[in-house]
CSV table of C-alpha atoms in Angstrom, one decimal:
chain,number,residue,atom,x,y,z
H,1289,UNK,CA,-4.2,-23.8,-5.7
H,1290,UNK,CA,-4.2,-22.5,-9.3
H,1291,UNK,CA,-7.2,-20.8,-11.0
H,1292,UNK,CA,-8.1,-20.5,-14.6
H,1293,UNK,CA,-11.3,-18.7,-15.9
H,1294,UNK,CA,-13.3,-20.1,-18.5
H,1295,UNK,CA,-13.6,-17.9,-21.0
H,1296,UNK,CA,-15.5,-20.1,-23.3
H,1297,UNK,CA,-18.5,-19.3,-21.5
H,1298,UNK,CA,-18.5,-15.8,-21.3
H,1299,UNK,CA,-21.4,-14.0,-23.1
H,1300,UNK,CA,-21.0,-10.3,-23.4
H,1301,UNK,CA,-17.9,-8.6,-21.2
H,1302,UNK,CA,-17.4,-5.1,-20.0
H,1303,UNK,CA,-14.4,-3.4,-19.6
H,1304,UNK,CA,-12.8,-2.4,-15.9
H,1305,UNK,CA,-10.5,-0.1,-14.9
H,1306,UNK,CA,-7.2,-1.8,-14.5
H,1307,UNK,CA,-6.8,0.9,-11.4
H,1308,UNK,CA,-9.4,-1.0,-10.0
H,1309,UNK,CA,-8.2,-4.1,-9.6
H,1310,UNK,CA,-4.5,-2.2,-8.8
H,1311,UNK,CA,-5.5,-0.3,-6.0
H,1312,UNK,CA,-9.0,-0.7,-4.9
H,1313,UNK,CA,-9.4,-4.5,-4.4
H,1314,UNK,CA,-8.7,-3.3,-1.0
H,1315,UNK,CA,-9.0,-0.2,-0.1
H,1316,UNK,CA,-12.9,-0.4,-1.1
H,1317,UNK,CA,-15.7,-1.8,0.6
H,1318,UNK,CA,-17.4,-4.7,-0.6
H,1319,UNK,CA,-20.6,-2.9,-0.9
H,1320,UNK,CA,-18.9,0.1,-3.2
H,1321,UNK,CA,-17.5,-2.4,-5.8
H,1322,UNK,CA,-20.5,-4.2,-6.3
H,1323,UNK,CA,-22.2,-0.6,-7.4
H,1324,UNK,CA,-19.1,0.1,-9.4
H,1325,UNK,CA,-19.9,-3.2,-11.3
H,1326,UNK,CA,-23.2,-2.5,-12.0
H,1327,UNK,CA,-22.1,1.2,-12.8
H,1328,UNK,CA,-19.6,-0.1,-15.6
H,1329,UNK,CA,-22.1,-2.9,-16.7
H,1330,UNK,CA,-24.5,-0.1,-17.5
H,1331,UNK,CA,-21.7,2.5,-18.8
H,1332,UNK,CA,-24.1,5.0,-21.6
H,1333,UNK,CA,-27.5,3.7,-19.6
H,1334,UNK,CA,-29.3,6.1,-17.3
H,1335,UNK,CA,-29.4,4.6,-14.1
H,1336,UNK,CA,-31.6,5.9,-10.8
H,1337,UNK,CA,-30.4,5.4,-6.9
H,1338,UNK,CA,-33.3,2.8,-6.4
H,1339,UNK,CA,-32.3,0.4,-9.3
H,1340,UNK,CA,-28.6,0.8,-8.4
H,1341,UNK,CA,-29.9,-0.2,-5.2
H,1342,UNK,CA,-32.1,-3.1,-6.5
H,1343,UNK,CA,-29.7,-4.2,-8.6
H,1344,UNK,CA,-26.6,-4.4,-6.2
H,1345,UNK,CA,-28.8,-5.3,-2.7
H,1346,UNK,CA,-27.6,-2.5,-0.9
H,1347,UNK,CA,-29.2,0.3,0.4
H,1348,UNK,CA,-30.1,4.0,-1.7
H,1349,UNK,CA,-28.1,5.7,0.6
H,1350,UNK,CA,-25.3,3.3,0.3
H,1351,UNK,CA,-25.6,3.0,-3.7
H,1352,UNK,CA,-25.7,7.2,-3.9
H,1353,UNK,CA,-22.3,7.2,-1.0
H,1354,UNK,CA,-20.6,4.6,-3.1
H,1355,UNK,CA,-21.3,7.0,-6.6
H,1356,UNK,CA,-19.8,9.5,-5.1
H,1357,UNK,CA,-16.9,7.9,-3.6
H,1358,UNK,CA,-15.9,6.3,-7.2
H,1359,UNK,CA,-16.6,9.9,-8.5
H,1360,UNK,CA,-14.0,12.0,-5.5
H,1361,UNK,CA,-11.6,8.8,-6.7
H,1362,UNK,CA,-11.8,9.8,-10.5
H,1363,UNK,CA,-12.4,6.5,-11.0
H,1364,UNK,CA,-15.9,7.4,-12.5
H,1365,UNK,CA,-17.2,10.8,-13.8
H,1366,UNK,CA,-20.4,12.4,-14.2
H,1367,UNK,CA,-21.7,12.3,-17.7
H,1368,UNK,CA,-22.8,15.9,-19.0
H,1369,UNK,CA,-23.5,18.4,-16.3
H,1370,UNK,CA,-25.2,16.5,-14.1
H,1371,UNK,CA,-24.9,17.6,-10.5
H,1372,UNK,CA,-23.9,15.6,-6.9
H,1373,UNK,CA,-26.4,12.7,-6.2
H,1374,UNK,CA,-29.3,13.0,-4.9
H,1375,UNK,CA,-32.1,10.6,-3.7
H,1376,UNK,CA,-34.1,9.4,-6.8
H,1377,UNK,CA,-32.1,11.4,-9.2
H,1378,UNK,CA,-31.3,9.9,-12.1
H,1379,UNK,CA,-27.4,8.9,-12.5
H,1380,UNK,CA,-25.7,8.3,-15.6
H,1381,UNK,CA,-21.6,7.6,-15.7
H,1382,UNK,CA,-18.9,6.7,-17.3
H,1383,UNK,CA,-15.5,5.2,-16.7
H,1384,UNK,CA,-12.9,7.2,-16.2
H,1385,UNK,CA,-10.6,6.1,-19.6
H,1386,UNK,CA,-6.6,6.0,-19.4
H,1387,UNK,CA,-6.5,8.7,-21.9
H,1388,UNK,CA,-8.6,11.5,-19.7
H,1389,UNK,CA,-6.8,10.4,-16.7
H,1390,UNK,CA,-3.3,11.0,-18.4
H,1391,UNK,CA,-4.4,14.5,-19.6
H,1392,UNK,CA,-4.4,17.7,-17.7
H,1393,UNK,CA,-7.5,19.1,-19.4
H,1394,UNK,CA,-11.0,18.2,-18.0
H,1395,UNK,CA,-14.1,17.6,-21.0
H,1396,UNK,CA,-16.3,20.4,-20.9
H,1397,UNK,CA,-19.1,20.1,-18.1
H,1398,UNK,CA,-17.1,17.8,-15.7
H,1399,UNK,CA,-16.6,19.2,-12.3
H,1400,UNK,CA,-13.2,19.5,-11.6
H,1401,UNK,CA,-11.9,18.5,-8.6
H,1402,UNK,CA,-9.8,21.7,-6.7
H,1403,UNK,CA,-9.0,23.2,-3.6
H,1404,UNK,CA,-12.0,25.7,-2.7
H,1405,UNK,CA,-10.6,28.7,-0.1
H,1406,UNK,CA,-13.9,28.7,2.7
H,1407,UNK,CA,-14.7,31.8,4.9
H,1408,UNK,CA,-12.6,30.2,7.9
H,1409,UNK,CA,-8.9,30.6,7.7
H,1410,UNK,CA,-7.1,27.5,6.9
H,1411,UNK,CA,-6.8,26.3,10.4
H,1412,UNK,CA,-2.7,25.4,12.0
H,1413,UNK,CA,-1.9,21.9,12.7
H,1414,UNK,CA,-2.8,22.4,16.5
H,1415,UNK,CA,-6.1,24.9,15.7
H,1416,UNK,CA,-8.9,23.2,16.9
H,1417,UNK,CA,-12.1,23.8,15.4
H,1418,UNK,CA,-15.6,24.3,17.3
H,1419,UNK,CA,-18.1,22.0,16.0
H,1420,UNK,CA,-19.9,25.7,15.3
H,1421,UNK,CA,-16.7,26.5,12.8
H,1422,UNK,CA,-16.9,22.9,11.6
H,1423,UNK,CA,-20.3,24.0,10.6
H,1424,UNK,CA,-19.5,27.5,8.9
H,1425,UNK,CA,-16.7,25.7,6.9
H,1426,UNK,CA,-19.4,23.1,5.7
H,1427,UNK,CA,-21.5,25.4,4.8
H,1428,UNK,CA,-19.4,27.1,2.4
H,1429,UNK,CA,-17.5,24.1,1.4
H,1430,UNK,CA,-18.9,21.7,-1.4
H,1431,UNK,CA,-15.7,19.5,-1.1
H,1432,UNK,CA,-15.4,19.5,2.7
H,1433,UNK,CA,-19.1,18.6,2.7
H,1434,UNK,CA,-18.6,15.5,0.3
H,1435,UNK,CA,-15.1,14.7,2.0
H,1436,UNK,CA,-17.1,14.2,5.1
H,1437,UNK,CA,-19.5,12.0,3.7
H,1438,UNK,CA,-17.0,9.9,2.1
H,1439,UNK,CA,-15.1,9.6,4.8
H,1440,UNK,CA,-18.1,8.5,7.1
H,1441,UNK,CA,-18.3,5.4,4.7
H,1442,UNK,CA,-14.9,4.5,4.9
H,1443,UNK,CA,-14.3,5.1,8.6
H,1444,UNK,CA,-17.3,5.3,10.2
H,1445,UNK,CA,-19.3,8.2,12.5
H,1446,UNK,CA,-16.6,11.4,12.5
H,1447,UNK,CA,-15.1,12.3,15.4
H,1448,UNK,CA,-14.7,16.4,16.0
H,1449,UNK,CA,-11.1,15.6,15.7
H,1450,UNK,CA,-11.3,13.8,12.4
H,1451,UNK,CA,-13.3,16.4,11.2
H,1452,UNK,CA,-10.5,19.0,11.9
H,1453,UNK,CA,-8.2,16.6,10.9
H,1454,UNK,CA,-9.5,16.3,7.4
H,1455,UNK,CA,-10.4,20.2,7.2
H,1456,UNK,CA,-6.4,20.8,8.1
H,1457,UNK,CA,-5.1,18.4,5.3
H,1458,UNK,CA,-7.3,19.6,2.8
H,1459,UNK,CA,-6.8,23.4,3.7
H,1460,UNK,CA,-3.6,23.7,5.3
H,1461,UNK,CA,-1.7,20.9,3.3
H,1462,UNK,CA,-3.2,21.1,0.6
H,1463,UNK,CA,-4.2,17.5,-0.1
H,1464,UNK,CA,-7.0,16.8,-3.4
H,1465,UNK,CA,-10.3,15.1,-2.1
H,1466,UNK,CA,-9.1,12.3,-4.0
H,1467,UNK,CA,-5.9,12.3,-2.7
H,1468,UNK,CA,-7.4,12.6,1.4
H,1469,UNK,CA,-10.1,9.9,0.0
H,1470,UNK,CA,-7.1,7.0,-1.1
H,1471,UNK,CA,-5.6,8.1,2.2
H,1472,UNK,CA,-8.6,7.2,4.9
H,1473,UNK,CA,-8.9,4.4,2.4
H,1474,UNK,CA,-5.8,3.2,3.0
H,1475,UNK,CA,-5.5,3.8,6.3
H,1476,UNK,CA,-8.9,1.7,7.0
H,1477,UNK,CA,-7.5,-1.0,5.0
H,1478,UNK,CA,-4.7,-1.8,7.9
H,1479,UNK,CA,-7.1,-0.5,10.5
H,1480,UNK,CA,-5.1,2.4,11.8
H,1481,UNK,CA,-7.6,5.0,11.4
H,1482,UNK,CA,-6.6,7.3,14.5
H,1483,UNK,CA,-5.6,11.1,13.9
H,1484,UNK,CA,-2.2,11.4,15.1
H,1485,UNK,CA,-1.4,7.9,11.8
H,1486,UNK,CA,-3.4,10.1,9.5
H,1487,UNK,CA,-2.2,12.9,10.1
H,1488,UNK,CA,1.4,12.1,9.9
H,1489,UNK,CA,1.1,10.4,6.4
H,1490,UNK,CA,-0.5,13.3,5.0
H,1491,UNK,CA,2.0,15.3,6.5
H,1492,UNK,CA,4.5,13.2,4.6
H,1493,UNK,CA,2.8,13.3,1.8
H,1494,UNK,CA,2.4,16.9,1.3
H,1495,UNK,CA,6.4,17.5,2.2
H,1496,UNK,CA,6.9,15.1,-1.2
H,1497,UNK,CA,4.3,16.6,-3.2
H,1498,UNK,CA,2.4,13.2,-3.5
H,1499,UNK,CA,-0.7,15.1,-4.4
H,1500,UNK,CA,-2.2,13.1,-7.2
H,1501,UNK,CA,-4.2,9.8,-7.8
H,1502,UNK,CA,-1.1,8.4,-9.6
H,1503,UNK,CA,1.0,9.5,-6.8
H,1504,UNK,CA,-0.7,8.8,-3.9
H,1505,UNK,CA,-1.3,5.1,-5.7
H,1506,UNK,CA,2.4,4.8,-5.9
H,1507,UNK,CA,3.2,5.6,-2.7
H,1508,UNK,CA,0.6,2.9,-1.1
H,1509,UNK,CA,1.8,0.0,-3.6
H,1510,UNK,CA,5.5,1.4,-1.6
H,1511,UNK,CA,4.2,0.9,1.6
H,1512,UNK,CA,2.2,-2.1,0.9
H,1513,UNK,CA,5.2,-3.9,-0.8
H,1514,UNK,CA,7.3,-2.9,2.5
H,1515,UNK,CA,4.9,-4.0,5.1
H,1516,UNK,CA,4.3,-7.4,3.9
H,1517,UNK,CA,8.2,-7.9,2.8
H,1518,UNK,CA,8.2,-6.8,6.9
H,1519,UNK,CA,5.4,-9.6,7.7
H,1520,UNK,CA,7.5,-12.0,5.1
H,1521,UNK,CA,10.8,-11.5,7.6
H,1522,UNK,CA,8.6,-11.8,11.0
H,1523,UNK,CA,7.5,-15.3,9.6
H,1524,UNK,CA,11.0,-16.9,8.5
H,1525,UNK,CA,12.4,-15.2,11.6
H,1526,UNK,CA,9.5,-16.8,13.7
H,1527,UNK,CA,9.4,-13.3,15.9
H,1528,UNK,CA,6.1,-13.1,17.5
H,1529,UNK,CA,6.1,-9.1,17.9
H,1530,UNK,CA,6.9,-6.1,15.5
H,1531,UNK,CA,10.5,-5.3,15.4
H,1532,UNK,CA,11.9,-2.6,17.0
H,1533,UNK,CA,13.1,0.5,15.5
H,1534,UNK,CA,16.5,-0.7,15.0
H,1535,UNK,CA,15.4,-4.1,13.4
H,1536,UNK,CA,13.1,-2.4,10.9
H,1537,UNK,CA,16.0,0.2,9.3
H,1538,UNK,CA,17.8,-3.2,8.7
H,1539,UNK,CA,14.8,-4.9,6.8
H,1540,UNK,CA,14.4,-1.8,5.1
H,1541,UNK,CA,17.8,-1.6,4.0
H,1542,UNK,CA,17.5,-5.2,2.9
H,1543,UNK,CA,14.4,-4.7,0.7
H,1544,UNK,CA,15.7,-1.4,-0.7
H,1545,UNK,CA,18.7,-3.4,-1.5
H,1546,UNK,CA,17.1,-5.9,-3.3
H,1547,UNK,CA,17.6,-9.0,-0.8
H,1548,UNK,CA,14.5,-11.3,-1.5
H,1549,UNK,CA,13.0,-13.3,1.7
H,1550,UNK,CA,14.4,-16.8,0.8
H,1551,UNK,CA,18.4,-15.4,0.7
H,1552,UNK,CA,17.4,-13.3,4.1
H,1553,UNK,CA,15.9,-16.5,5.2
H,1554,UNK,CA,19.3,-18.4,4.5
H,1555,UNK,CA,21.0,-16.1,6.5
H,1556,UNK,CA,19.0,-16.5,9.5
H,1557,UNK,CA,19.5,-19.9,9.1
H,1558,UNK,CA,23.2,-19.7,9.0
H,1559,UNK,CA,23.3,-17.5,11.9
H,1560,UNK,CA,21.2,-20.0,13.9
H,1561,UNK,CA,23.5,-22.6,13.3
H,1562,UNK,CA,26.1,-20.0,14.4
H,1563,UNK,CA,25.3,-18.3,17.3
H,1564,UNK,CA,22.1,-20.1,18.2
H,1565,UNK,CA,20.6,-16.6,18.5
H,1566,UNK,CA,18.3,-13.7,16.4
H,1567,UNK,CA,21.3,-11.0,15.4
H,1568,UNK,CA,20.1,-8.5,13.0
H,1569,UNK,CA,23.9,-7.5,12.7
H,1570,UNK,CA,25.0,-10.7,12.0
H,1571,UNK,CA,22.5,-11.7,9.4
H,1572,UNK,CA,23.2,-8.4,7.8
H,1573,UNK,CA,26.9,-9.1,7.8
H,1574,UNK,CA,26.3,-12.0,6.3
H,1575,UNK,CA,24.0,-10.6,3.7
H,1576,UNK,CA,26.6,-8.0,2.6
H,1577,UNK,CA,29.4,-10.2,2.5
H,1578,UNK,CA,27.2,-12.7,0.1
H,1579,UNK,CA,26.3,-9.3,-2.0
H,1580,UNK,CA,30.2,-8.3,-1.8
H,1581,UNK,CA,30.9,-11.8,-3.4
H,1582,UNK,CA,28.1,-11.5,-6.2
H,1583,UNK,CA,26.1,-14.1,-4.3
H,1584,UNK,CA,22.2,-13.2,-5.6
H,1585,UNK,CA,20.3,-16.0,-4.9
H,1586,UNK,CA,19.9,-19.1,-2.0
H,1587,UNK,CA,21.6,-21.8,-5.0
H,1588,UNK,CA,24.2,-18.9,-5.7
H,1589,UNK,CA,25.7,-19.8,-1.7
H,1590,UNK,CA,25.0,-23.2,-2.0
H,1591,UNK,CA,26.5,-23.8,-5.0
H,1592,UNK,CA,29.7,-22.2,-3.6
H,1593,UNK,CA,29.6,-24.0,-0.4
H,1594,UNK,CA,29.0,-27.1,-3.4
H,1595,UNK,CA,32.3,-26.2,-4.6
H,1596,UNK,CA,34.4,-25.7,-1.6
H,1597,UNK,CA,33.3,-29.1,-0.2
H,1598,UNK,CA,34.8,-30.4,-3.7
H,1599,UNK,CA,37.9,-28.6,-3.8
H,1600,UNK,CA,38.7,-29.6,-0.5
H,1601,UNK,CA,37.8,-33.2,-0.8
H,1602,UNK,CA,40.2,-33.1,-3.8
H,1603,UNK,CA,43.0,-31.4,-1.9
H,1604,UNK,CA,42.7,-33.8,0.7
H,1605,UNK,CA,42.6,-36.9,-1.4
H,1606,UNK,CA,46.1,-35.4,-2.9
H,1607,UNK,CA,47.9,-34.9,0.9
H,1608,UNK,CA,46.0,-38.1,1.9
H,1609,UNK,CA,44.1,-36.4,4.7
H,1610,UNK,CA,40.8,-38.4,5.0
H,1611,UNK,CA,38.6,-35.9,7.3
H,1612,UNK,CA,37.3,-32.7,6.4
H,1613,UNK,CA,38.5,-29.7,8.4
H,1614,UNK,CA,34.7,-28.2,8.9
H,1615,UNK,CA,36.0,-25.7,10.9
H,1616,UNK,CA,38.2,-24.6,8.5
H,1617,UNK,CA,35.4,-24.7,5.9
H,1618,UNK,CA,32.8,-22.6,7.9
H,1619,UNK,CA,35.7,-20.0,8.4
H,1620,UNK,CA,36.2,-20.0,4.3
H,1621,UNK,CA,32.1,-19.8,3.8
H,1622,UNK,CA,31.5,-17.5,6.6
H,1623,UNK,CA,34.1,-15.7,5.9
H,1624,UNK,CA,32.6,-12.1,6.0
H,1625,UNK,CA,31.7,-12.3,9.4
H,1626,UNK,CA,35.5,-12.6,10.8
């Protein structure tokens, strides 16, 4: 089904982040992107918690958690030197534009976002941290303190072990807020929210240096891009669980070598009709040898199989032969797998 908006009967329009719609669509909550709506609707206007609130239909405490997470994702920042929200403060934002995202310098009187060293040493990947540490570390900690209230909206009641968790990847990696925030955003969006997945992406993350909002955003459109070209395969392949480790460096391979899904599809097919059987290594033989012969595209092998049929037809009109040799013809188009 196609859409098209009306634009005829728009009155006035506000502008939206294209990041937004890029990279948030779903990684945020319902609830947060109505109150970023009504944030940008209202962009120069001084807004409170309670007419966010009555304004969006969701909670204070869910309007003020929201602020702040749109703030920790740069996607909004505080206008003037206001300070963190607070019940019934007054709130008053602005977009984020391209042009302050691009640049290195922050206007005057916006908090900038940084690492803060905390009384508590930054903790080793196996440290684990009394809820009594937890605590000390909060205490003198702005940016844990708001890390674990953002993350509480994104995942839910923390665990002691997500707190240390988040503590290690924002003290001992190194990780922005805004950076640990897309992460447990992320990571909610495809419901694989336990330590040990967190943990390990982050630890990726910080060996590449993906430490920005840019970066970070890159590397999730990466991994959403391979996951559903993985989904794409399991569905023409008609497998009803994940592949195994083997199976998924080959559909990796294929998508970092620019196979799309209906040429990977045609080689299934192919190797169906050969073997009767799901063989990774065949269809990849068969992918390579297609690549090998400039074959690009589905019509690019069918057009060749097109002309083979011809030719021989031809050649055997000329000796007078009056039946194909097919098996002679699947050993010429299948060639690359002899």
């Amino acid at each position: 089904m196609e859409f098209k908006v009306n634009c005829g009967i728009w009155g006035a329009m506000f502008g939206v982040p294209s990041i937004v719609a890029d990279n948030f669509l779903k990684l945020a909550s319902g609830e947060q992107l109505k109150v970023l709506l009504y944030l940008l609707r209202s962009s120069g206007k001084v807004c409170t918690s309670e007419e966010i609130s009555a304004n969006t239909g969701v909670s204070v405490q869910t309007a003020e958690d929201a602020v702040l997470f749109w703030q920790q994702a740069n996607v909004i920042t505080p206008q003037g030197s206001i300070s963190p929200v607070v019940s019934a403060a007054p709130i008053m934002v602005q977009p984020l534009t391209p042009q302050s995202a691009a640049t290195s310098e922050q206007p005057q009187n916006i908090p900038v976002i940084q690492n803060v060293q905390t009384s508590v040493s930054a903790p080793d990947h196996k440290t684990n941290l009394s809820g009594g540490e937890i605590a000390d570390i909060m205490k003198d900690s702005q940016d844990i303190r708001e890390l674990f209230k953002i993350a509480e909206t994104i995942i839910g009641t923390l665990k002691n072990s997500q707190m240390n968790s988040i503590i290690w990847m924002y003290d001992h990696l190194g990780l922005k807020k805004e950076v640990i925030i897309i992460l447990l955003s992320y990571c909610a969006s495809i419901e694989k929210t336990n330590t040990a997945y967190v943990e390990k992406i982050a630890s990726v993350w910080a060996e590449n240096d993906i430490n920005t909002m840019e970066a970070a955003q890159d590397e999730i459109q990466k991994r959403k891009d391979s996951r559903d070209y993985i989904l794409s395969i399991m569905k023409k392949f008609e497998m009803n669980r994940k592949p195994t480790a083997k199976q998924a460096e080959f559909i990796e391979q294929w998508k970092n070598s620019g196979f799309n899904i209906e040429l990977v599809h045609y080689a299934y097919e192919k190797t169906i009709e050969q073997i009767n059987k799901l063989s990774f290594d065949y269809i990849n033989k068969i992918l390579l040898s297609w690549r090998d012969s400039g074959f690009t595209t589905v019509n690019d092998v069918k057009n060749a199989e097109i002309t083979f049929r011809k030719n021989k037809k031809s050649t055997a009109a000329k000796s007078g032969e009056t039946d194909t040799d097919m098996e002679e013809y699947e050993s010429i188009i299948n060639q690359f797998l002899y």
